[in-house]
Short mmCIF file of C-alpha atoms in Angstrom, two decimals:
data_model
loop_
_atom_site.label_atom_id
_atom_site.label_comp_id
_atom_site.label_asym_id
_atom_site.label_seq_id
_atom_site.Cartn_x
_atom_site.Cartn_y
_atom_site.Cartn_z
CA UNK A 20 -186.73 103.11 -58.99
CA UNK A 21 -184.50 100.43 -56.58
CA UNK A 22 -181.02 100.61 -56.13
CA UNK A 23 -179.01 97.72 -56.61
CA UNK A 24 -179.26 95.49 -53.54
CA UNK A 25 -182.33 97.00 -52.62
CA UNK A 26 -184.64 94.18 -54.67
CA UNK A 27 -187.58 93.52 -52.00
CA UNK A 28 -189.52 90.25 -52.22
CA UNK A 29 -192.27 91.27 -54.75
CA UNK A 30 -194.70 88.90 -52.24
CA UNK A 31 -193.72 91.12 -49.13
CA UNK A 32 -196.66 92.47 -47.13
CA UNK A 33 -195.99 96.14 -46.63
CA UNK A 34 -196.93 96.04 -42.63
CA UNK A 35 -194.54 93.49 -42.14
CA UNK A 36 -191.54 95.75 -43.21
CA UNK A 37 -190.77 99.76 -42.44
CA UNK A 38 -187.95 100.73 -44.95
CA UNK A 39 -188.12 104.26 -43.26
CA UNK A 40 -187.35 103.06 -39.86
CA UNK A 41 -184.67 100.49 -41.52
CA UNK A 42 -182.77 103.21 -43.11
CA UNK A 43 -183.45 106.29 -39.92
CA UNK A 44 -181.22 103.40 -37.93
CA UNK A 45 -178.70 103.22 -40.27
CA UNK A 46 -178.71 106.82 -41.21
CA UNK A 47 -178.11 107.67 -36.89
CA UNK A 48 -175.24 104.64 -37.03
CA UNK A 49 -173.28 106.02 -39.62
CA UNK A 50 -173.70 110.37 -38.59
CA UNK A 51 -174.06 109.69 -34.72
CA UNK A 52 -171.63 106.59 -34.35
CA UNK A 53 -170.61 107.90 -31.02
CA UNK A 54 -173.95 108.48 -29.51
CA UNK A 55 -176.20 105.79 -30.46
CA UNK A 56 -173.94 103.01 -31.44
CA UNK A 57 -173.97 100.67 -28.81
CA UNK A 58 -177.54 100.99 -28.14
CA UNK A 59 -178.46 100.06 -31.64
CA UNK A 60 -176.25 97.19 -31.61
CA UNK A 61 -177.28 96.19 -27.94
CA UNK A 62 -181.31 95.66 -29.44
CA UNK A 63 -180.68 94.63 -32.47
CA UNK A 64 -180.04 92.10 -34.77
CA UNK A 65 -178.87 91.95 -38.43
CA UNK A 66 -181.83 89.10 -39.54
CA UNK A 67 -183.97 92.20 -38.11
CA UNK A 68 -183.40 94.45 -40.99
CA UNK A 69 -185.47 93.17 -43.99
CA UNK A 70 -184.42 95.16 -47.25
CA UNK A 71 -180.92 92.89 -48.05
CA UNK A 72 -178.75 95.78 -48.78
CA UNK A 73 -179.67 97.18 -45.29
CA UNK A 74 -178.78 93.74 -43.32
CA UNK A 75 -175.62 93.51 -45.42
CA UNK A 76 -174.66 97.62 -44.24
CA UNK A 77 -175.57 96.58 -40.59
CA UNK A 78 -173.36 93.35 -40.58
CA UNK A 79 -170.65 95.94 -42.15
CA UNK A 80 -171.16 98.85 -39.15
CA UNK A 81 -170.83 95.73 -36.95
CA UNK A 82 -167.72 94.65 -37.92
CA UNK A 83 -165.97 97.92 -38.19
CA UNK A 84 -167.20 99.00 -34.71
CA UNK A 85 -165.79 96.00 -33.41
CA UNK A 86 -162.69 96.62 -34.76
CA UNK A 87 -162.89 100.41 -33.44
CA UNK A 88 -162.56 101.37 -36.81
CA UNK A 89 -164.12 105.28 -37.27
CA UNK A 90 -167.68 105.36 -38.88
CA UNK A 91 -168.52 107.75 -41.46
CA UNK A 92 -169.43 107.81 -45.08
CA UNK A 93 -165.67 108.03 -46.21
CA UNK A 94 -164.12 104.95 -44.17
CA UNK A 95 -167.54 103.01 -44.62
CA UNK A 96 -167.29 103.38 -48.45
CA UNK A 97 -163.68 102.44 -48.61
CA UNK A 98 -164.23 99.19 -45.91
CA UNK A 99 -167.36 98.23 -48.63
CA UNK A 100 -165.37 98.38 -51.66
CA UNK A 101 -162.05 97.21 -50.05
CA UNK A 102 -164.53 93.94 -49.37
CA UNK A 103 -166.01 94.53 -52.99
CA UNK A 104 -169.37 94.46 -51.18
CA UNK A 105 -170.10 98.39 -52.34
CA UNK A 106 -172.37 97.06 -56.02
CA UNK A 107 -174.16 94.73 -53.24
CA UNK A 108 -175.16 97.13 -51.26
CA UNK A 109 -176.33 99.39 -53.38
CA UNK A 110 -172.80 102.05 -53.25
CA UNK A 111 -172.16 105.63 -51.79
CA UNK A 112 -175.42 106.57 -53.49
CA UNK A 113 -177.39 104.17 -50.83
CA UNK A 114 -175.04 105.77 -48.37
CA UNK A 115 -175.28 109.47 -49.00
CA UNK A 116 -179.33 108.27 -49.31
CA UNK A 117 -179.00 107.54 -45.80
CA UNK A 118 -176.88 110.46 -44.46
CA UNK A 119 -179.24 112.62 -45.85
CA UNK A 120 -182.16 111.54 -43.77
CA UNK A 121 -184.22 113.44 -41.39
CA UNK A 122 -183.86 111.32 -38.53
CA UNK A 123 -183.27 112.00 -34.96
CA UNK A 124 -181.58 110.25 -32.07
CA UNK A 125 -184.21 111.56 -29.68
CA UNK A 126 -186.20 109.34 -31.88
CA UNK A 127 -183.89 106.37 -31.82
CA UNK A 128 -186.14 104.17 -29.25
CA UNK A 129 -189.18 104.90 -31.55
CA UNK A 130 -187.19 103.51 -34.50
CA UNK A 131 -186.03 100.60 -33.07
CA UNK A 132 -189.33 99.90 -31.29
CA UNK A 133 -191.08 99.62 -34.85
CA UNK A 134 -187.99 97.77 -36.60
CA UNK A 135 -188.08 95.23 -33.84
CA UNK A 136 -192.38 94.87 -34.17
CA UNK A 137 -191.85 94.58 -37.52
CA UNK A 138 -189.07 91.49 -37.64
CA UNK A 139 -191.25 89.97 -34.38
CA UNK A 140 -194.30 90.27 -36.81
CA UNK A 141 -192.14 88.53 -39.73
CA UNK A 142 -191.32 85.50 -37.69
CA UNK A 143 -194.76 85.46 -36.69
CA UNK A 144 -195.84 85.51 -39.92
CA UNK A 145 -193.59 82.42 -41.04
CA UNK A 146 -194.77 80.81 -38.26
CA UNK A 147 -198.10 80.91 -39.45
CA UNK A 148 -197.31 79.71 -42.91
CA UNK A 149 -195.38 76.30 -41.03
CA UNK A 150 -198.58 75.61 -39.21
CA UNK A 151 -200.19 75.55 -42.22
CA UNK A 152 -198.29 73.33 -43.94
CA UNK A 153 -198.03 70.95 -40.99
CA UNK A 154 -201.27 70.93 -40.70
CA UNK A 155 -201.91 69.80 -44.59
CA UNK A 156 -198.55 67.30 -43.93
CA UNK A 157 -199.34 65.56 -40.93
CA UNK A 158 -203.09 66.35 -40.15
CA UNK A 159 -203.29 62.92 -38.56
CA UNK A 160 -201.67 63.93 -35.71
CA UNK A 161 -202.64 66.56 -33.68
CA UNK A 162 -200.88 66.55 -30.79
CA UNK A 163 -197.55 66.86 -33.17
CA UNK A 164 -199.23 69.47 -35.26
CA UNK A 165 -199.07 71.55 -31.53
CA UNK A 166 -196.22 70.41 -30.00
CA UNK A 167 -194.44 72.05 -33.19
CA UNK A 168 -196.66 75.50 -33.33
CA UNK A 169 -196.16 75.99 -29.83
CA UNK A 170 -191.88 75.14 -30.07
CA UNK A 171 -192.13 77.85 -32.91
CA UNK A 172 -194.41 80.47 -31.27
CA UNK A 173 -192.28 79.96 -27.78
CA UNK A 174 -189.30 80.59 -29.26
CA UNK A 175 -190.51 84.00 -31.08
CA UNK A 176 -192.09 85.12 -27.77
CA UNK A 177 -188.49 84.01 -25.80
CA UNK A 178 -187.11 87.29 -28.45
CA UNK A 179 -189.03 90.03 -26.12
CA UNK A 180 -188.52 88.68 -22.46
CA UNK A 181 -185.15 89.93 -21.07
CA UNK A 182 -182.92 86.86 -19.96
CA UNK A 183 -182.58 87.81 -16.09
CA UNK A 184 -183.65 84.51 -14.86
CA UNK A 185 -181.04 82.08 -13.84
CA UNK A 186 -181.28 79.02 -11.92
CA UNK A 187 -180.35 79.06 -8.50
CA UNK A 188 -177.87 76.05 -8.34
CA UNK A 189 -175.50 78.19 -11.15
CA UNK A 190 -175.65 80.68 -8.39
CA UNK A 191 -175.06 78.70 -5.27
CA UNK A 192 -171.80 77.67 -6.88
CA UNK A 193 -170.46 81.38 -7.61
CA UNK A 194 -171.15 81.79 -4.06
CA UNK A 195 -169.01 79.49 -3.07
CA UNK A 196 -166.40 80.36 -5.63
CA UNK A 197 -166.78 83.87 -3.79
CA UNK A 198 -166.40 82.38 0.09
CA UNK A 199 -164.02 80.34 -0.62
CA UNK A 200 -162.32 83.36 -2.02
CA UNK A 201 -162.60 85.50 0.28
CA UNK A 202 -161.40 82.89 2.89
CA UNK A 203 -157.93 83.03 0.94
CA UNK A 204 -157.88 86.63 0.94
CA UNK A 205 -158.51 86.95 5.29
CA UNK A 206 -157.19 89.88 6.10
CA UNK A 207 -157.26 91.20 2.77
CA UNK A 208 -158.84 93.66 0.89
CA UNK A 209 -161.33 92.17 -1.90
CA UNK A 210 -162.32 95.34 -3.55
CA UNK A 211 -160.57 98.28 -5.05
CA UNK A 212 -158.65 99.94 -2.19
CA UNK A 213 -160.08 103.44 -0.95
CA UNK A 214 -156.59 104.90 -0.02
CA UNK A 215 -158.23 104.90 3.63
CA UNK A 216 -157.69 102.45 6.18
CA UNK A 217 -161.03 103.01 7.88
CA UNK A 218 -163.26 103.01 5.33
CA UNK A 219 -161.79 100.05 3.63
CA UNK A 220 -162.35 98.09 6.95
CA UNK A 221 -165.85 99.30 6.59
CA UNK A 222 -166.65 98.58 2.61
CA UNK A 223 -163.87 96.18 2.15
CA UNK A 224 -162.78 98.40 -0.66
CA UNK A 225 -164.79 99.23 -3.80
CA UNK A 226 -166.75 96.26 -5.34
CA UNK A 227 -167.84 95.35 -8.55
CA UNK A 228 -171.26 96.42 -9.40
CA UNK A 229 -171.82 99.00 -6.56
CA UNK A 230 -173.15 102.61 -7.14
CA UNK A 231 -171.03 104.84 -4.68
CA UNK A 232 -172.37 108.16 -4.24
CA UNK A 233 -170.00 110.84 -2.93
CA UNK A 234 -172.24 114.09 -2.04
CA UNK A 235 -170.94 117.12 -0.60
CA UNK A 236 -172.04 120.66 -0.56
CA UNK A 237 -169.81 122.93 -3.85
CA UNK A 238 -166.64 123.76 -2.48
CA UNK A 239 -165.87 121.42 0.10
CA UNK A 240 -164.05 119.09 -2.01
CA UNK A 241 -165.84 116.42 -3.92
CA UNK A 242 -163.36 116.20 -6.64
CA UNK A 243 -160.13 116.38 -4.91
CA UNK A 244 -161.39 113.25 -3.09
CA UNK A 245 -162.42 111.67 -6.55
CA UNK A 246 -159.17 112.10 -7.62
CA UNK A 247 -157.36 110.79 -4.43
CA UNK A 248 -159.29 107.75 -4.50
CA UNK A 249 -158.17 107.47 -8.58
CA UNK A 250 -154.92 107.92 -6.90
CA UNK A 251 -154.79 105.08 -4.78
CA UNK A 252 -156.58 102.59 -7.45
CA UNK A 253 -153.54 103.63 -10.04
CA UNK A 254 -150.90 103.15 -7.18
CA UNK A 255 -150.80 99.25 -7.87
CA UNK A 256 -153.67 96.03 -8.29
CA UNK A 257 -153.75 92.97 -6.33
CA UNK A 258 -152.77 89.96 -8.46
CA UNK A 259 -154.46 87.23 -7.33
CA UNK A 260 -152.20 84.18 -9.32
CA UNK A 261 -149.01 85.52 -7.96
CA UNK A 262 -150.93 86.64 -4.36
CA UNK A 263 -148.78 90.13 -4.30
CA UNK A 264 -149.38 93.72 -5.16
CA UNK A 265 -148.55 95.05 -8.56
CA UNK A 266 -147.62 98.03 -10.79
CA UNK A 267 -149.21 98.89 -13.08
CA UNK A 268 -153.04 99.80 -10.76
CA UNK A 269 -155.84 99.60 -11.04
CA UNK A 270 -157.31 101.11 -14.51
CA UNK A 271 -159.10 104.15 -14.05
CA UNK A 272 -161.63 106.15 -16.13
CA UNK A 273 -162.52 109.12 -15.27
CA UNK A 274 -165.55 111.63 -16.54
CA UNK A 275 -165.12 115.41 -15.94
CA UNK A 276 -168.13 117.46 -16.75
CA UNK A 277 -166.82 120.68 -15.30
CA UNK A 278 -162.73 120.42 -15.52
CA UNK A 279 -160.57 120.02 -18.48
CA UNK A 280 -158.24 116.84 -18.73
CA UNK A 281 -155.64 119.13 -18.31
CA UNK A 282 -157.25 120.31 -14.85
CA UNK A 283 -157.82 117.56 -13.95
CA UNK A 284 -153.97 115.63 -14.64
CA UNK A 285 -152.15 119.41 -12.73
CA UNK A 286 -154.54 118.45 -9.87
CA UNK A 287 -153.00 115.02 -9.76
CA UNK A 288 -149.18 115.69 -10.38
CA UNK A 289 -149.46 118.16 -7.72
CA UNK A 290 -151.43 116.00 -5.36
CA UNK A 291 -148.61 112.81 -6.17
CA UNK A 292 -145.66 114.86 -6.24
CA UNK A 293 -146.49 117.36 -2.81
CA UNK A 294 -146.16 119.90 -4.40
CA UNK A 295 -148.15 123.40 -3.94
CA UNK A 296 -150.77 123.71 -6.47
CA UNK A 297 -150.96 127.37 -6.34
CA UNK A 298 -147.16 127.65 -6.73
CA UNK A 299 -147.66 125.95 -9.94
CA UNK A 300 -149.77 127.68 -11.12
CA UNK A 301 -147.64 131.06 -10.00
CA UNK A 302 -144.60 129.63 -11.87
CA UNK A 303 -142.92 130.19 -8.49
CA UNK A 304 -141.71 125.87 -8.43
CA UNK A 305 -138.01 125.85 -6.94
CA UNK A 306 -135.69 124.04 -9.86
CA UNK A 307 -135.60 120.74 -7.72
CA UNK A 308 -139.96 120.85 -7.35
CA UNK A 309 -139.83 120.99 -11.33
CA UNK A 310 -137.61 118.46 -12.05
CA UNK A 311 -140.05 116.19 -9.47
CA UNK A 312 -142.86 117.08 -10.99
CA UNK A 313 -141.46 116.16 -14.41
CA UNK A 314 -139.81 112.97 -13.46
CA UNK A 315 -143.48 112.17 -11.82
CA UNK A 316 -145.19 113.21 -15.51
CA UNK A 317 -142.63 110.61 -16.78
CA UNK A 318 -144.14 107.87 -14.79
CA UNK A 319 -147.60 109.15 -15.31
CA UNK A 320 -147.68 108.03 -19.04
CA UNK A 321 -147.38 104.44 -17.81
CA UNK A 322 -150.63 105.13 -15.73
CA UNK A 323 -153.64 103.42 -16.96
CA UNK A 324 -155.83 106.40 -16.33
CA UNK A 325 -158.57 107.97 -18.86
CA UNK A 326 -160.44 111.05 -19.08
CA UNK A 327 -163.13 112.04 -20.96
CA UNK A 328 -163.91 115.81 -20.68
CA UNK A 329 -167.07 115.89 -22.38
CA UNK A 330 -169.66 118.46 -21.46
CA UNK A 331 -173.50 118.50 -21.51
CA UNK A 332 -173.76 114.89 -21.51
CA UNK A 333 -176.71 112.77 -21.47
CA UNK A 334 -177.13 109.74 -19.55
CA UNK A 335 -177.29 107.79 -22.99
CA UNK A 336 -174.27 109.11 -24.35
CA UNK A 337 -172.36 108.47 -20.76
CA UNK A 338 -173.45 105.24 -20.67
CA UNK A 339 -172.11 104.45 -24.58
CA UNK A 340 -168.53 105.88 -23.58
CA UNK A 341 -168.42 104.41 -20.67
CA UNK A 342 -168.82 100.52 -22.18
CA UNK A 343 -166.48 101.94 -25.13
CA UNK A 344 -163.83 102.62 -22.54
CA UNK A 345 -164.27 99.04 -20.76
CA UNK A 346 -164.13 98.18 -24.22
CA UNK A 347 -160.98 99.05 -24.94
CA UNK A 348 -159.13 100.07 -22.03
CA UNK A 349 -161.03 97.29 -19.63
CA UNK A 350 -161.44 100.47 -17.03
CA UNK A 351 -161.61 98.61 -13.48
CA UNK A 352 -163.25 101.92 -11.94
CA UNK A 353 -165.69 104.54 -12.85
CA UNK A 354 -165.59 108.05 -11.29
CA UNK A 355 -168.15 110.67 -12.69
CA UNK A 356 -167.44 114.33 -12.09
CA UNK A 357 -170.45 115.05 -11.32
CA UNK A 358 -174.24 114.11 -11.66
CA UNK A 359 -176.24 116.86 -11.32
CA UNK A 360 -174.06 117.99 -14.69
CA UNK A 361 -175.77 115.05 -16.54
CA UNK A 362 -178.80 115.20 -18.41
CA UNK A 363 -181.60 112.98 -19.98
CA UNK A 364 -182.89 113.35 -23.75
CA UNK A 365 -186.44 111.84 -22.62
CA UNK A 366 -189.81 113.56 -22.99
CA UNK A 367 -190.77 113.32 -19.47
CA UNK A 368 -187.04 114.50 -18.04
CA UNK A 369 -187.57 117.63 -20.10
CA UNK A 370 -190.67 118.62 -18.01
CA UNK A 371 -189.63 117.28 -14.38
CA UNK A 372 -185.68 117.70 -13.20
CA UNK A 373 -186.36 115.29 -10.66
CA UNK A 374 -187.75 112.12 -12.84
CA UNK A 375 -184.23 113.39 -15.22
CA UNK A 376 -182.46 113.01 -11.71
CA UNK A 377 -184.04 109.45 -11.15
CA UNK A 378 -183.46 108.56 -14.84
CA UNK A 379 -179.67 109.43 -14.09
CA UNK A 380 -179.66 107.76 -10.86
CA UNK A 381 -180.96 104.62 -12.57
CA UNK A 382 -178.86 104.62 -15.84
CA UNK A 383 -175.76 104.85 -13.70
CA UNK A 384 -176.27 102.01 -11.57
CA UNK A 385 -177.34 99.80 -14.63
CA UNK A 386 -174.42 100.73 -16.16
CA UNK A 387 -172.08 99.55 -12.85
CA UNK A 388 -174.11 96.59 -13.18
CA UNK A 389 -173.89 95.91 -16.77
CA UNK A 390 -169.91 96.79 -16.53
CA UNK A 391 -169.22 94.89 -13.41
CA UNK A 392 -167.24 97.53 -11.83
CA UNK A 393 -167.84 99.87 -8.99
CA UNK A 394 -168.46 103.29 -10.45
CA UNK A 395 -168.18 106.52 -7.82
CA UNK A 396 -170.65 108.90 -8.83
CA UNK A 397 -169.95 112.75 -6.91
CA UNK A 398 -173.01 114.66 -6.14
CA UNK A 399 -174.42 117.81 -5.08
CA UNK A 400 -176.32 118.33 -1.56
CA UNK A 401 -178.95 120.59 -1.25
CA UNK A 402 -178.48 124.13 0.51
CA UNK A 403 -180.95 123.02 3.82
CA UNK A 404 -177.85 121.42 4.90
CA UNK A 405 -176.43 124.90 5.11
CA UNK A 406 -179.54 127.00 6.52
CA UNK A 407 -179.84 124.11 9.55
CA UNK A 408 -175.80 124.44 10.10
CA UNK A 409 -176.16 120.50 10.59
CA UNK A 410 -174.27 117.85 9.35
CA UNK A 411 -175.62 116.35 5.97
CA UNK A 412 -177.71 113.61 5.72
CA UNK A 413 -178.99 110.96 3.63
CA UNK A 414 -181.93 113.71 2.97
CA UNK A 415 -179.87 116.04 1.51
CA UNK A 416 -178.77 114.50 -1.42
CA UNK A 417 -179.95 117.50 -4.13
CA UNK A 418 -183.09 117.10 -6.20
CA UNK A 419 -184.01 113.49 -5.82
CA UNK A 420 -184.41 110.46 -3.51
CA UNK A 421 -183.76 108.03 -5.95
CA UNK A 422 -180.01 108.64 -5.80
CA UNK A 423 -180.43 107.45 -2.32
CA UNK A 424 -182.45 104.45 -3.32
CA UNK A 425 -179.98 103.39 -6.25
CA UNK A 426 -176.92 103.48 -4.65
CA UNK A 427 -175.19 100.93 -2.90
CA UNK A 428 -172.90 103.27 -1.13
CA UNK A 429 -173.42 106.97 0.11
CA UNK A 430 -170.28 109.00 1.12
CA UNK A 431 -170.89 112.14 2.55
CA UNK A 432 -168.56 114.52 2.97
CA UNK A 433 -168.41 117.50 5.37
CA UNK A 434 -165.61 120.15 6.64
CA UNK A 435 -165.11 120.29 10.42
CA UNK A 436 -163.69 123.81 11.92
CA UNK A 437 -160.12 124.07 12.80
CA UNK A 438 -158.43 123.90 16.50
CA UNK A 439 -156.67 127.05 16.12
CA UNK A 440 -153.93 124.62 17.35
CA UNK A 441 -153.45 122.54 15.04
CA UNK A 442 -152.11 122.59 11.63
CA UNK A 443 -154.27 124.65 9.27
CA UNK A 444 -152.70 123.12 6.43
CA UNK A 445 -154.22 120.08 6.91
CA UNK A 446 -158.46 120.82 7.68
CA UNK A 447 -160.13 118.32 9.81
CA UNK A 448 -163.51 116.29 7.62
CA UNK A 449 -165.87 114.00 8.16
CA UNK A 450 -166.18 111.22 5.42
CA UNK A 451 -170.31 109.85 6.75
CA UNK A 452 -170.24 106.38 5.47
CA UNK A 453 -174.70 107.09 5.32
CA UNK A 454 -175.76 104.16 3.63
CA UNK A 455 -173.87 100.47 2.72
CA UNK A 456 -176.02 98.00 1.28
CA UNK A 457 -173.83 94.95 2.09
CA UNK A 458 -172.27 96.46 5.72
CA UNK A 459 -172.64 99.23 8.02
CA UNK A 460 -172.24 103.01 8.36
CA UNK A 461 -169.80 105.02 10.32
CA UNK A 462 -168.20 108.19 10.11
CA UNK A 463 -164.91 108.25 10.02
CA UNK A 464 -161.95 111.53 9.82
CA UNK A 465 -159.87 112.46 7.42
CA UNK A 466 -157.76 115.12 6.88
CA UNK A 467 -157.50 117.52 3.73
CA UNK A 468 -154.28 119.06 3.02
CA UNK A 469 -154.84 122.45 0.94
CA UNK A 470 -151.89 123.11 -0.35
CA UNK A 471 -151.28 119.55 -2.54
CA UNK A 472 -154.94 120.00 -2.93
CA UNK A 473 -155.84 115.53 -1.66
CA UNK A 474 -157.17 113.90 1.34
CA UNK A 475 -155.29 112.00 3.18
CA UNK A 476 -155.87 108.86 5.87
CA UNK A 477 -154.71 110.51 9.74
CA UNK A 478 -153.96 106.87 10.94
CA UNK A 479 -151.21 107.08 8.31
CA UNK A 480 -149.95 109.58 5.64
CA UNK A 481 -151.38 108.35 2.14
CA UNK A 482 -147.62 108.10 0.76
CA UNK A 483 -146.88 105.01 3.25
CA UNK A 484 -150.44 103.90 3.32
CA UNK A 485 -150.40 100.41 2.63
CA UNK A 486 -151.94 97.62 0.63
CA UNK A 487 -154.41 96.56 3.01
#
């Protein structure tokens, strides 16, 4: 028996339609909003769903998401029969129909493979019946009869190429857009400062698109220098209109794997406000370091900085928060907390860690790409680093060389040994600039200081460190 608004046309052919994979998209979009969301709506179209009542749904999901309205079977009800669309559609029995199937997101790409082959094979099929009827219409000409089968055809086949081709005059003139910007800007940083003179000589400061990959051995300090570059980003963003440095920063989003939120934001107020994390965390702050740190929190719920503490991520679920937080917090920087902590839902990851690794590696720097922002990705280096007591290398990055080949940047980081002379408060490093795509390598020192738990530039302490 059909619902209401499910009336198929009675002349269908049955292998041009799949009602099951029609309604196992729906059913994911309206129980797994969060996960596969954005890469439903990324391959598909509404004109791809056949059955009417299932376009009309899709066209409703659409619109809600958009309007970052929650998705589930209560709100989606109410937004159908606020926009008396719910007797159309075929009502929450159509709806519970579809919560109540047995589909899978580890199946999502199979579903939308066969919806998409099925709407391709639809268009086709219309196409056909046109060249039919041109061909009874205007018979006497040939070469018209053609010139309008192949239009139609063409423009069915244009539906499965990816648009990556651009002509090279559009791109001639963003490249001179982009000198003559940088002309304007001599002297200046173009990126996302680092928070370290050196390395922003070197890199110019973080740029759109890039893949930087901060390895270092566990323990040395990988996230502590995450968070001091998130530090400097938030400190203030170059306006380029009034030519002068602003408050609020850059906006930051940052994705924890390991460490709370809350971790995370006492890492930061005791890294901002010098003040001795493991005092805090003693309850042994003197009246006046409280009252800092407070007045510091104050300020901090002006900053434009986002966490996500979500554990046991995969790579498709990353990448769907992450364009969600560009979204709707336009996020100018990406830091990830840490790869290795990532995962793939694929068959072939599930055998092999290091095609999951390279599947990782890849996502990621699609997703700087996709984003346009530069996302800094910390990583884990393998334990020969250790056994050799060498510095680490580009070879040492932990389980795969495709993290090597996808990034555009490779930090990595290594702990020198004290001079029993100097101040042990602050330990000597090496930041290895190992790999730049657009500049060169270096290795340049910094210094970290334990007890506020942040790096800090030794040509100049990071609390005077300047715009450029």
């Amino acid at each position: 028996m059909k619902r209401k608004g499910e009336d198929l046309n009675k002349d269908a052919i049955p292998s041009l339609f799949s009602n099951e994979a029609e309604k196992a998209i729906l059913g994911l979009a309206l129980t797994n909003p969060e996960l596969v969301f954005d890469r439903i709506r990324e391959r598909i179209a509404a004109d791809d769903f056949y059955v009417p009542s299932h376009r009309k749904l899709f066209n409703a999901l659409c619109e809600m998401h958009s309007k970052n309205i929650p998705i589930d079977l209560t709100t989606v009800h109410q937004y159908l029969i606020d926009r008396h669309l719910e007797e159309e559609i075929g009502g929450a029995v159509l709806l519970a129909d579809l919560v109540a199937s047995f589909a899978t997101h580890l199946n999502l790409e199979s579903y939308i493979k066969i919806l998409k082959d099925k709407s391709i094979l639809r268009k086709l099929h219309q196409v056909a019946l046109n060249i039919v009827q041109s061909i009874s219409e205007i018979s006497h000409s040939v070469t018209q009869v053609l010139d309008q089968a192949e239009k139609e055809i063409f423009a069915i086949t244009d539906l499965t190429v990816s648009r990556s081709t651009v002509k090279a005059s559009i791109e001639i003139e963003k490249a001179i857009e982009l000198i003559d910007c940088f002309h304007k800007r001599k002297g200046r940083l173009f990126g996302i400062p680092t928070g370290f003179y050196e390395l922003d000589q070197i890199t110019t400061g973080w740029q759109n698109g890039d893949m930087i990959v901060l390895a270092a051995r566990p323990g040395v300090g990988k996230t502590a220098l995450g968070l001091t570059f998130a530090c400097r980003a938030l400190k203030e963003r170059y306006d380029q209109d009034k030519d002068l440095w602003i408050k609020p920063g850059y906006a930051v989003g940052f994705f924890s794997l390991e460490m709370t939120a809350v971790q995370i934001m006492l890492r930061l107020l005791a890294s901002i406000g010098s003040e001795s994390l493991q005092k805090i965390r003693r309850g042994e702050l003197e009246p006046k370091s409280l009252e800092n740190l407070k007045k510091i929190a104050d300020d901090a719920k002006e900053w434009p900085f986002y966490i996500d503490d979500s554990t046991d991520l995969t790579i498709h679920q990353l990448r769907a928060k992450a364009r969600r937080m560009k979204k709707q917090f336009g996020v100018d920087l990406i830091i990830i907390d840490y790869l290795q902590l990532l995962h793939s839902d694929s068959e072939q990851a599930r055998e092999n860690r290091q095609v999951e690794i390279s599947e990782i590696s890849r996502g990621i720097k699609a997703l700087a790409k996709e984003l346009n922002i530069p996302i800094i990705v910390l990583a884990q280096l393998n334990r020969r680093m250790e056994e050799g007591k060498s510095e680490p290398a580009l070879h040492h990055l932990r389980e795969s060389g495709a993290i090597e080949q996808d990034a555009d940047v490779v930090l990595l980081l290594h702990r020198l040994e004290n001079d029993p002379e100097t101040d042990h408060s602050k330990i000597p490093y090496i930041l290895h600039v190992a790999k730049q795509r657009n500049g060169p390598t270096d290795k340049i020192p910094i210094f970290f200081n334990a007890p506020y738990t942040r790096f800090e530039d030794p040509l100049k302490h990071e609390t005077d460190y300047p715009p450029f």
